[in-house]
mmCIF file of C-alpha atoms in Angstrom:
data_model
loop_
_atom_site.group_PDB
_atom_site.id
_atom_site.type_symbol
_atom_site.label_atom_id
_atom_site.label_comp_id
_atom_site.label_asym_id
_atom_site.label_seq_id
_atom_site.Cartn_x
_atom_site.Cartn_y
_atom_site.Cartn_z
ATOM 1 C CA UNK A 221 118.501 -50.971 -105.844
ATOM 2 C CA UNK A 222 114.614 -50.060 -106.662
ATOM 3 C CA UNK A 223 113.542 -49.613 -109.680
ATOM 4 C CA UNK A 224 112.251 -46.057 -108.690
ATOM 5 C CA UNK A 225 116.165 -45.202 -107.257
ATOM 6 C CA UNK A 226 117.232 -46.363 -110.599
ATOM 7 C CA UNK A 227 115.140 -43.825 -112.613
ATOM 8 C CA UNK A 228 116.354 -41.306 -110.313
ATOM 9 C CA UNK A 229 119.957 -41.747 -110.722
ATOM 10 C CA UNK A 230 119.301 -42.068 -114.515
ATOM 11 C CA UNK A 231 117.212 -38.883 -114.742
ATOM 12 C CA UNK A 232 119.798 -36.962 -112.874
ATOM 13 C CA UNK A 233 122.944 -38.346 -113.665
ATOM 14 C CA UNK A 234 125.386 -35.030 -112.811
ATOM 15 C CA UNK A 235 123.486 -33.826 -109.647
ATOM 16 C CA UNK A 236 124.815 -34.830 -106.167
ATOM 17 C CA UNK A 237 123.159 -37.125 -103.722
ATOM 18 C CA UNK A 238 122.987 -35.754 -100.520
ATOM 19 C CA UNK A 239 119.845 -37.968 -99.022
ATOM 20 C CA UNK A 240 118.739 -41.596 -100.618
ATOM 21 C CA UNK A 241 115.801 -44.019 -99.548
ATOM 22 C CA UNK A 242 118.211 -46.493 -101.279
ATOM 23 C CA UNK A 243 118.259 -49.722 -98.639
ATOM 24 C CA UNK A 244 115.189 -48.428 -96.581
ATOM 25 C CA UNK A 245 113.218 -51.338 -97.761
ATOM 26 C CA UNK A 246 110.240 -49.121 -98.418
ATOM 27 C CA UNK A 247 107.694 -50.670 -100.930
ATOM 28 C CA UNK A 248 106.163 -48.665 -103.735
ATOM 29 C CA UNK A 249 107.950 -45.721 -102.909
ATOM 30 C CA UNK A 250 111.443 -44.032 -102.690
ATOM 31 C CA UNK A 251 113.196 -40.601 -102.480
ATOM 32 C CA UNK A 252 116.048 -38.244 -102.993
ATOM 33 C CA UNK A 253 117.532 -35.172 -101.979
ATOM 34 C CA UNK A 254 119.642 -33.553 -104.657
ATOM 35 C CA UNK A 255 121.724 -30.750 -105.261
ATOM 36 C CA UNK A 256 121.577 -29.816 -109.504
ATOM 37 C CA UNK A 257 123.892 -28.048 -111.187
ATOM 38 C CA UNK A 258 122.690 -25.689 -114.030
ATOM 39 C CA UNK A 259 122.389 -28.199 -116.920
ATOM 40 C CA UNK A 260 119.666 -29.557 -119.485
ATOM 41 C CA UNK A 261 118.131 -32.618 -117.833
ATOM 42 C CA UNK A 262 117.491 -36.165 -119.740
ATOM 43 C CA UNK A 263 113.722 -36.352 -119.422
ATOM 44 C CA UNK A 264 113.149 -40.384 -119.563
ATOM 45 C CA UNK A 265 109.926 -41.078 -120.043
ATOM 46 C CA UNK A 266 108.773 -42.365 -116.379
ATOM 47 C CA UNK A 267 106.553 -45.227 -115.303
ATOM 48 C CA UNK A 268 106.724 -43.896 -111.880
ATOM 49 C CA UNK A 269 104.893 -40.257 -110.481
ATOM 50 C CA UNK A 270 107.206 -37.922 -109.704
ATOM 51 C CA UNK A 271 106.692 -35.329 -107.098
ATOM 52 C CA UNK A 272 109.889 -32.616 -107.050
ATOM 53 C CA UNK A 273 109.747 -30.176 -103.724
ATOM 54 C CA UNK A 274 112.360 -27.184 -103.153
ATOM 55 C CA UNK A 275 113.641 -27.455 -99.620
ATOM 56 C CA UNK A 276 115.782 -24.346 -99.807
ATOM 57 C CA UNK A 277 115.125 -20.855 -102.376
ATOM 58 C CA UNK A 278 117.949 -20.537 -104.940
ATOM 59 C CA UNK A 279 118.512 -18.718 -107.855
ATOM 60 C CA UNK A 280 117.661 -20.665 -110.546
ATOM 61 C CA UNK A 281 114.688 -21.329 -112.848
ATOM 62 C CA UNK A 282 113.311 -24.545 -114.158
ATOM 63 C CA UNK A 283 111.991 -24.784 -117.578
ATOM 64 C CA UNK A 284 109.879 -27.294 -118.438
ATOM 65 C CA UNK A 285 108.068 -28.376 -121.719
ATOM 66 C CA UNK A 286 105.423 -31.655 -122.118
ATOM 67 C CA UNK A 287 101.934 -32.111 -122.845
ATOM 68 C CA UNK A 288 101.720 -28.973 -124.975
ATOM 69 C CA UNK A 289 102.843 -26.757 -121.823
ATOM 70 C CA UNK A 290 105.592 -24.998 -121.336
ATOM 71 C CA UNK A 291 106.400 -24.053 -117.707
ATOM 72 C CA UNK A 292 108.780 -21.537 -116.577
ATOM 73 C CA UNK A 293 109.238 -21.535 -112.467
ATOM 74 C CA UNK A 294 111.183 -19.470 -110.228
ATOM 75 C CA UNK A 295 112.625 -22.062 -107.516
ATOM 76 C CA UNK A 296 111.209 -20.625 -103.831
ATOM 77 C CA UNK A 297 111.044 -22.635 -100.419
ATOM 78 C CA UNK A 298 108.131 -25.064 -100.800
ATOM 79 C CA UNK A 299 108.158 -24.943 -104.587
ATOM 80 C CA UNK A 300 106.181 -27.909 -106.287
ATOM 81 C CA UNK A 301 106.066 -29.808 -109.445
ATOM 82 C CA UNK A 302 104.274 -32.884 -110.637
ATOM 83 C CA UNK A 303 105.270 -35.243 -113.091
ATOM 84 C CA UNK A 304 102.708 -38.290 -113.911
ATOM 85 C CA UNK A 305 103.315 -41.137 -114.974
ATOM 86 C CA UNK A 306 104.147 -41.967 -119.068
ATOM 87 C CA UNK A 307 104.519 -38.099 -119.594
ATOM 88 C CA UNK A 308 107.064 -37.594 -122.263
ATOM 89 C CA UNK A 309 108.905 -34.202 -121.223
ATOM 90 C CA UNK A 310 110.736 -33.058 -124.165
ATOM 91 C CA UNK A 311 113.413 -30.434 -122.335
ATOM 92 C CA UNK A 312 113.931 -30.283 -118.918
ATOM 93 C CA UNK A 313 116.183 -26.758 -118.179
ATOM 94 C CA UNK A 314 117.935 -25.672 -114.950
ATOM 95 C CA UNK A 315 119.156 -21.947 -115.211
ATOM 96 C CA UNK A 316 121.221 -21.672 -112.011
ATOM 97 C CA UNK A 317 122.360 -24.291 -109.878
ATOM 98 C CA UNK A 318 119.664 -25.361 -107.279
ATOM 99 C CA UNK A 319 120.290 -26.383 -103.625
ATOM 100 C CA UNK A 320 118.484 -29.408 -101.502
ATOM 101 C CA UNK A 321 115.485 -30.314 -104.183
ATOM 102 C CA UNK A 322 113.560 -33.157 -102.938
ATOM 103 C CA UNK A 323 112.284 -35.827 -105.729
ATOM 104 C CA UNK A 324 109.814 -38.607 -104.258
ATOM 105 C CA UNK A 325 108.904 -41.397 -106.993
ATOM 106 C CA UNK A 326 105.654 -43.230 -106.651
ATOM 107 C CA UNK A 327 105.718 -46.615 -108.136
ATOM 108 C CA UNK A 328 102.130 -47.021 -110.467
ATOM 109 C CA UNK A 329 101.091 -49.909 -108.250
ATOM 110 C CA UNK A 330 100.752 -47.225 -105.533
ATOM 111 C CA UNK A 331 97.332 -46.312 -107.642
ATOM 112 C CA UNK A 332 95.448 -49.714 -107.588
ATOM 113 C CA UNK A 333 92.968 -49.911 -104.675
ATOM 114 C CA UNK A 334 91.098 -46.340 -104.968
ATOM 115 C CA UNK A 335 88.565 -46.965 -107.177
ATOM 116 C CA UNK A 336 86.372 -45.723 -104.794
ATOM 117 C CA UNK A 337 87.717 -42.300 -105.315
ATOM 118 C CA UNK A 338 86.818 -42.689 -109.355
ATOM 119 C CA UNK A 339 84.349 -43.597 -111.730
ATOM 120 C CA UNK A 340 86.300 -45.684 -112.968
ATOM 121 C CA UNK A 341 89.753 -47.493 -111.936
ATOM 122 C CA UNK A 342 92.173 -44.748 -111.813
ATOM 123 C CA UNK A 343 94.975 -44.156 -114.191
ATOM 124 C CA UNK A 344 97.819 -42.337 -113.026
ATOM 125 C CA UNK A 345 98.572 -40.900 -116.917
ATOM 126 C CA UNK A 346 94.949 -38.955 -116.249
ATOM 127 C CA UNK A 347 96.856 -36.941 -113.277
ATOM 128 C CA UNK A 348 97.786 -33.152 -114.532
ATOM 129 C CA UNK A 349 101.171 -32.216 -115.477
ATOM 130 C CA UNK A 350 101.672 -29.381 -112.710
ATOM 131 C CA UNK A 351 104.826 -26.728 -112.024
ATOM 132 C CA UNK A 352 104.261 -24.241 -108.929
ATOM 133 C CA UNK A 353 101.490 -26.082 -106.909
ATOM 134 C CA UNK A 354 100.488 -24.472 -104.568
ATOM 135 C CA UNK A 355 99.029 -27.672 -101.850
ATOM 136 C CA UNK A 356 99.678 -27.521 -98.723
ATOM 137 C CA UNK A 357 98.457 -31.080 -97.739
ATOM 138 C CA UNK A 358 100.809 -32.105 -101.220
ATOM 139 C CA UNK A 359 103.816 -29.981 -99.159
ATOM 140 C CA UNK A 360 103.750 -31.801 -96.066
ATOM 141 C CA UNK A 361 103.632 -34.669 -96.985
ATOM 142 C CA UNK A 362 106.373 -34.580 -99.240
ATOM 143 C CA UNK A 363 108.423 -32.721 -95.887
ATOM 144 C CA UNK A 364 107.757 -35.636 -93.391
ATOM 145 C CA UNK A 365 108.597 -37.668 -96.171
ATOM 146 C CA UNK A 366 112.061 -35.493 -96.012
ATOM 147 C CA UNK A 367 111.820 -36.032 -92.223
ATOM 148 C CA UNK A 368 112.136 -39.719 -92.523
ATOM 149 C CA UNK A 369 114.762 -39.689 -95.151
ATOM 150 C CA UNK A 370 116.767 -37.614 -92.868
ATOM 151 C CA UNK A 371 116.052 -39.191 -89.308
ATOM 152 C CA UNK A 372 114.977 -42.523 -90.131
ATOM 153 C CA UNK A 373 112.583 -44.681 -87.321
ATOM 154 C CA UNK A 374 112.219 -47.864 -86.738
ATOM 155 C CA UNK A 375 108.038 -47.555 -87.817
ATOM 156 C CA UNK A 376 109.549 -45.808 -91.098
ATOM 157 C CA UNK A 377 108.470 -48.037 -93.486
ATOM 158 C CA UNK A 378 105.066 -48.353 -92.351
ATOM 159 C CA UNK A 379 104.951 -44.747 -92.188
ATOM 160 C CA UNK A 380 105.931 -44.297 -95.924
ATOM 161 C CA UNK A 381 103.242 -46.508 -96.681
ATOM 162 C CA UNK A 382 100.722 -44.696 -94.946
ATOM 163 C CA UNK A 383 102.361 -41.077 -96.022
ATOM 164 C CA UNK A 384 102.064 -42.549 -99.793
ATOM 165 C CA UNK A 385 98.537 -44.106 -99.808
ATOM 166 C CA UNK A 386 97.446 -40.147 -98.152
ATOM 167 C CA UNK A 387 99.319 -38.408 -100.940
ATOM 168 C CA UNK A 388 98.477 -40.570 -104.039
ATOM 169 C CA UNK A 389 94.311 -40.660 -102.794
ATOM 170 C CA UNK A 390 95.004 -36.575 -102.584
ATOM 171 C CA UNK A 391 96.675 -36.775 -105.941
ATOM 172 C CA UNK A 392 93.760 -38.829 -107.616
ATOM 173 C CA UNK A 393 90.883 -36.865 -105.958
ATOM 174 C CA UNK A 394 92.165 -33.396 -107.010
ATOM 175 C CA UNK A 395 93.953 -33.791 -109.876
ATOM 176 C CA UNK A 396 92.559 -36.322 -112.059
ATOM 177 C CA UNK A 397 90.309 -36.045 -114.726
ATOM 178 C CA UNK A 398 88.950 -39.368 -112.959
ATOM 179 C CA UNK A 399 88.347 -37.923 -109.982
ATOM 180 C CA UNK A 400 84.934 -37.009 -108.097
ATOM 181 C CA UNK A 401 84.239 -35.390 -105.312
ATOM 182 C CA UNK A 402 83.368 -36.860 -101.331
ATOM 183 C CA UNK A 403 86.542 -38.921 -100.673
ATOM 184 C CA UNK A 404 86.194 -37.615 -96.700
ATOM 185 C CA UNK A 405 82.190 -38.443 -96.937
ATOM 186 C CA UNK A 406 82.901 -41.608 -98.302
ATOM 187 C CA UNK A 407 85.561 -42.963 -96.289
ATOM 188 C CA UNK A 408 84.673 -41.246 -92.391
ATOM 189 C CA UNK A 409 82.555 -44.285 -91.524
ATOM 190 C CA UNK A 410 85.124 -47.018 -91.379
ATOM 191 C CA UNK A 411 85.999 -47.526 -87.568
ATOM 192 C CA UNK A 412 88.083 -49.933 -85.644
ATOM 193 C CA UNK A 413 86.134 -51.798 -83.315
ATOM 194 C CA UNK A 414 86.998 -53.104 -79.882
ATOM 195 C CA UNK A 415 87.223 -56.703 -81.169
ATOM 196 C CA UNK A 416 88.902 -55.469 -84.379
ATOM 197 C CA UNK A 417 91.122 -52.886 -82.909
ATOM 198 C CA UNK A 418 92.378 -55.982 -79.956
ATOM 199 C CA UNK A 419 93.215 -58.514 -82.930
ATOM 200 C CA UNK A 420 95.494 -55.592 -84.172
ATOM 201 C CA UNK A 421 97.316 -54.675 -81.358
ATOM 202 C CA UNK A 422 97.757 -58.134 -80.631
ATOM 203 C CA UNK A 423 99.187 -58.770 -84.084
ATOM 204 C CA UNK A 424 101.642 -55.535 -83.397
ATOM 205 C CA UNK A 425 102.961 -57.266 -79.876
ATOM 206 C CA UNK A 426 103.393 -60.768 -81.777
ATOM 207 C CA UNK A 427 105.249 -59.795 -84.842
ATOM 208 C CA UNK A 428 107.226 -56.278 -83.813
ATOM 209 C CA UNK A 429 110.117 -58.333 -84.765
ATOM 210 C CA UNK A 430 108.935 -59.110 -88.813
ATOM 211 C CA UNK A 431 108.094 -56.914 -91.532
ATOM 212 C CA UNK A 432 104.482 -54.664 -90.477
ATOM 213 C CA UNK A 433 103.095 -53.258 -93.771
ATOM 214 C CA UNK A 434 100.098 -51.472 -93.834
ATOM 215 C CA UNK A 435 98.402 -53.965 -96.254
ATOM 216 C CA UNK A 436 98.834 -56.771 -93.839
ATOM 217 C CA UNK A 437 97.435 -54.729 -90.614
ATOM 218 C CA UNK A 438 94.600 -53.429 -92.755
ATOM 219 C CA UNK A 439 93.857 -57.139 -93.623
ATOM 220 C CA UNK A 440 94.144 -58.344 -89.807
ATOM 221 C CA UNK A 441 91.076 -55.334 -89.192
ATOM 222 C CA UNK A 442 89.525 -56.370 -91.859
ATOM 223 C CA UNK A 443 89.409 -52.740 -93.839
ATOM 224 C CA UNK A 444 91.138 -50.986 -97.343
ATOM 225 C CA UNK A 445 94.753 -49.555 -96.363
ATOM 226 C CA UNK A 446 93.147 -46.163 -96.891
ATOM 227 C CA UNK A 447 91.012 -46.711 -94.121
ATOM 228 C CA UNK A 448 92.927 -48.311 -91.754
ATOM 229 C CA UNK A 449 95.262 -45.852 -91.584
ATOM 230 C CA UNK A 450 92.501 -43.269 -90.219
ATOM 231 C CA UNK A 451 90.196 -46.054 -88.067
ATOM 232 C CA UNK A 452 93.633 -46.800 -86.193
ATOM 233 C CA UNK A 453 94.647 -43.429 -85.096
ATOM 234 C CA UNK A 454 90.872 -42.106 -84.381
ATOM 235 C CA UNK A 455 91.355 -45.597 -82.250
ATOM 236 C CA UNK A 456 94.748 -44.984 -80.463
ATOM 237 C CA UNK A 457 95.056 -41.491 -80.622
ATOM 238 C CA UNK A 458 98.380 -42.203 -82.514
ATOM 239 C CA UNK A 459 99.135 -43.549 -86.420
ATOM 240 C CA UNK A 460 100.078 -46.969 -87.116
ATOM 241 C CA UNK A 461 103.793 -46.233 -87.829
ATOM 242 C CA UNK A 462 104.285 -44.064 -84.647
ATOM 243 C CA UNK A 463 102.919 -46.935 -82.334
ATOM 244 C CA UNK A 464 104.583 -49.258 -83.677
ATOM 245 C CA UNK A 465 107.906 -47.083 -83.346
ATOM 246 C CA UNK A 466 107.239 -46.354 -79.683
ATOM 247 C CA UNK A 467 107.022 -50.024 -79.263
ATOM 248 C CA UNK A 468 109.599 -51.073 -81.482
ATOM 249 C CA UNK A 469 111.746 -48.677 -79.093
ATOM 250 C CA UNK A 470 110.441 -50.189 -75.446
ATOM 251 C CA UNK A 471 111.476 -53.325 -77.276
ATOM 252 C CA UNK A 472 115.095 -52.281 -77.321
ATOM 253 C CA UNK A 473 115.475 -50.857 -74.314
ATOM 254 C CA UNK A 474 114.080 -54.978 -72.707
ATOM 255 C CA UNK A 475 116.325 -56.093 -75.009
ATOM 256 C CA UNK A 476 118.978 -53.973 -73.578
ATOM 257 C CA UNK A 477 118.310 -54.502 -69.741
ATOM 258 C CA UNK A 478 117.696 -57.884 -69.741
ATOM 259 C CA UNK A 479 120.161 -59.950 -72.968
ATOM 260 C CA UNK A 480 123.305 -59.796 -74.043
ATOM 261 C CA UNK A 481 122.298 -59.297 -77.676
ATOM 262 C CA UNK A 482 124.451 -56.835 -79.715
ATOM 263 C CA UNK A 483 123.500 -53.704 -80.964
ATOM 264 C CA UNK A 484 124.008 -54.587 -83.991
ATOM 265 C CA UNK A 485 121.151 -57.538 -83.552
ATOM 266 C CA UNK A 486 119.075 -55.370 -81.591
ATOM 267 C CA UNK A 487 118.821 -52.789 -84.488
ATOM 268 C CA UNK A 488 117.936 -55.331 -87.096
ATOM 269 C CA UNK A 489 115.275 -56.700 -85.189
ATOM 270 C CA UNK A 490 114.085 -53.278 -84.073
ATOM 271 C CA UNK A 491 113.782 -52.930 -88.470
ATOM 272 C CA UNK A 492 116.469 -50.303 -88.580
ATOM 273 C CA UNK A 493 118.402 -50.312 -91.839
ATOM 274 C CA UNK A 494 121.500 -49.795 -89.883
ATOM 275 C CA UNK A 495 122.847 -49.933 -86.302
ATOM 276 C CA UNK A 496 123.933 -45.712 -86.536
ATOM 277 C CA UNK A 497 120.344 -45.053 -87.166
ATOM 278 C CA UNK A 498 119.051 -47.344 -84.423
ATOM 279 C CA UNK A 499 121.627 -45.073 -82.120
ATOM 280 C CA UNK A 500 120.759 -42.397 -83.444
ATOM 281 C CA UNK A 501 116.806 -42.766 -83.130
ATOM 282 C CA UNK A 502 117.630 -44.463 -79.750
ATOM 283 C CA UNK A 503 119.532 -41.131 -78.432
ATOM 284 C CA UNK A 504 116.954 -38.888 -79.860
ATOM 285 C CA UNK A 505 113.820 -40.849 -77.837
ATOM 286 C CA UNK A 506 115.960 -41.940 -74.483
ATOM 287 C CA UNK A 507 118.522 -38.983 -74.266
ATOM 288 C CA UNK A 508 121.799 -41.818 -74.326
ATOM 289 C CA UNK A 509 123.212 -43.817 -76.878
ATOM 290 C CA UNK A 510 122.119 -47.968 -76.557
ATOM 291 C CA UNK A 511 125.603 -48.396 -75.549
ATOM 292 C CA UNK A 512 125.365 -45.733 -72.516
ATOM 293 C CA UNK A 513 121.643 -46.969 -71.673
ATOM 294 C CA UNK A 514 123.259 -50.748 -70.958
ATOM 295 C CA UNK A 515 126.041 -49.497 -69.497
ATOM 296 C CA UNK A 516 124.164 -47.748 -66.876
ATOM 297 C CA UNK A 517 121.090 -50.568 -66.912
ATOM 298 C CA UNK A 518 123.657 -53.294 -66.338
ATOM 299 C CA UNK A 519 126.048 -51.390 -63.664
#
């Protein structure tokens, strides 16, 4: 278990788990989906960013107090509070029991690499401690985030990565005291050439079997993870995790048709943390379970 999945189950010791990146193998990130009963919360002093999102309205109220604020927030659909880094929250109140509140953790090495986005290396301490936010980009990220927690694919952990490095260049650009202005100027140049762009897809077909993390595609086209991310889907019409997904799945289905390798194999080497959600993300692309698909391949 993470160190981020560990500060969540240590900050919220008496709410109930319904959703855990726990065992997703995602790297400088993690998530939960909690239910919290009405109760003061330990406030731990975190060396991770917290984003908290409301998934469903409820009753309750959260009362917060750090930094010289005190924050007071009715709990609505879409609901958002920030918690940086090394802020020291002295109470933490829930009024009312609160249904499906999503809390994604962003581990501080998540931060390095955007000094282009700064005057000066980012710190993630400099970030603003935030109740009812209203972002919409900050929202949707945090709900495909969700998405992926609930429905996990087999281009998941790439697409954390690339959800993450999005979200924490948002964070740093508009709310830190670091920040200045022209991230999109700055970054809409970098492109994936033809030669560039073939050495990546080449890399995708030769290694869909191993680990594909952002860093090391970014490195094969020779660009920062921030803008490789962008240069491959203005070059592909499709994001790096969702390719690789789609392959990852045509994989399968060869591996299906043509071996006798288990499902249990298949979904391992397909990077699925487990063979239900391989069969699960299988039925939900083909329309039939793996089982059915060889069945009725092999008949």
């Amino acid at each position: 278990m993470t160190a981020l999945q560990v500060f969540g189950d240590r900050k919220f010791p008496t709410a109930e788990l319904l959703l855990t990146s726990s065992g997703r193998d995602w790297t400088g990130a993690a998530a939960q989906l909690r239910n919290h009963p009405a109760c003061d919360v330990p406030a731990p002093i975190p060396d991770q960013m917290e984003i908290t999102l409301a998934m469903a309205t409820s009753p309750g109220r959260v009362e917060r107090r750090a930094a010289g604020q005190f924050q007071d927030t009715a709990v609505w659909t879409g609901t958002l509070w920030f918690c940086p880094i090394g802020v020291r929250e002295e109470s933490i109140r829930i009024t009312s029991p609160l249904a499906s509140i999503l809390h994604v953790f962003l581990d501080r090495t998540q931060f390095e690499g955007f000094a282009e986005l700064s005057s000066r290396t980012p710190s993630p301490a400099n970030l603003a401690y935030l109740a009812n936010v209203d972002d919409e980009l900050v929202r949707q990220l945090c709900l495909r985030i969700h998405r992926e927690l609930s429905e996990e694919t087999s281009g998941g952990k790439l697409l954390i990565e690339c959800l993450t490095q999005t979200l924490v260049a948002h964070l740093i650009s508009s709310y830190s005291t670091d920040s200045r202005p022209g991230l999109d100027q700055q970054t809409a140049g970098a492109r994936l050439d033809q030669a560039r762009l073939r050495r990546v897809l080449d890399y995708i077909h030769d290694h869909l079997e191993t680990d594909l993390t952002l860093a090391k595609l970014s490195d094969v086209a020779c660009l920062s993870k921030h803008h490789f991310a962008r240069a491959f889907r203005e070059a592909t019409g499709a994001p790096p995790h969702r390719f690789i997904s789609a392959r990852r799945l045509d994989h399968a289905v060869s591996l299906l048709k043509a071996t006798d390798t288990s499902l249990a194999e298949i979904a391992f080497v397909c990077r699925f943390s487990s063979q239900a959600t391989f069969t699960r993300a299988f039925r939900r692309q083909v329309g039939v379970s793996p089982g059915e698909f060889r069945r009725a391949a092999t008949s």
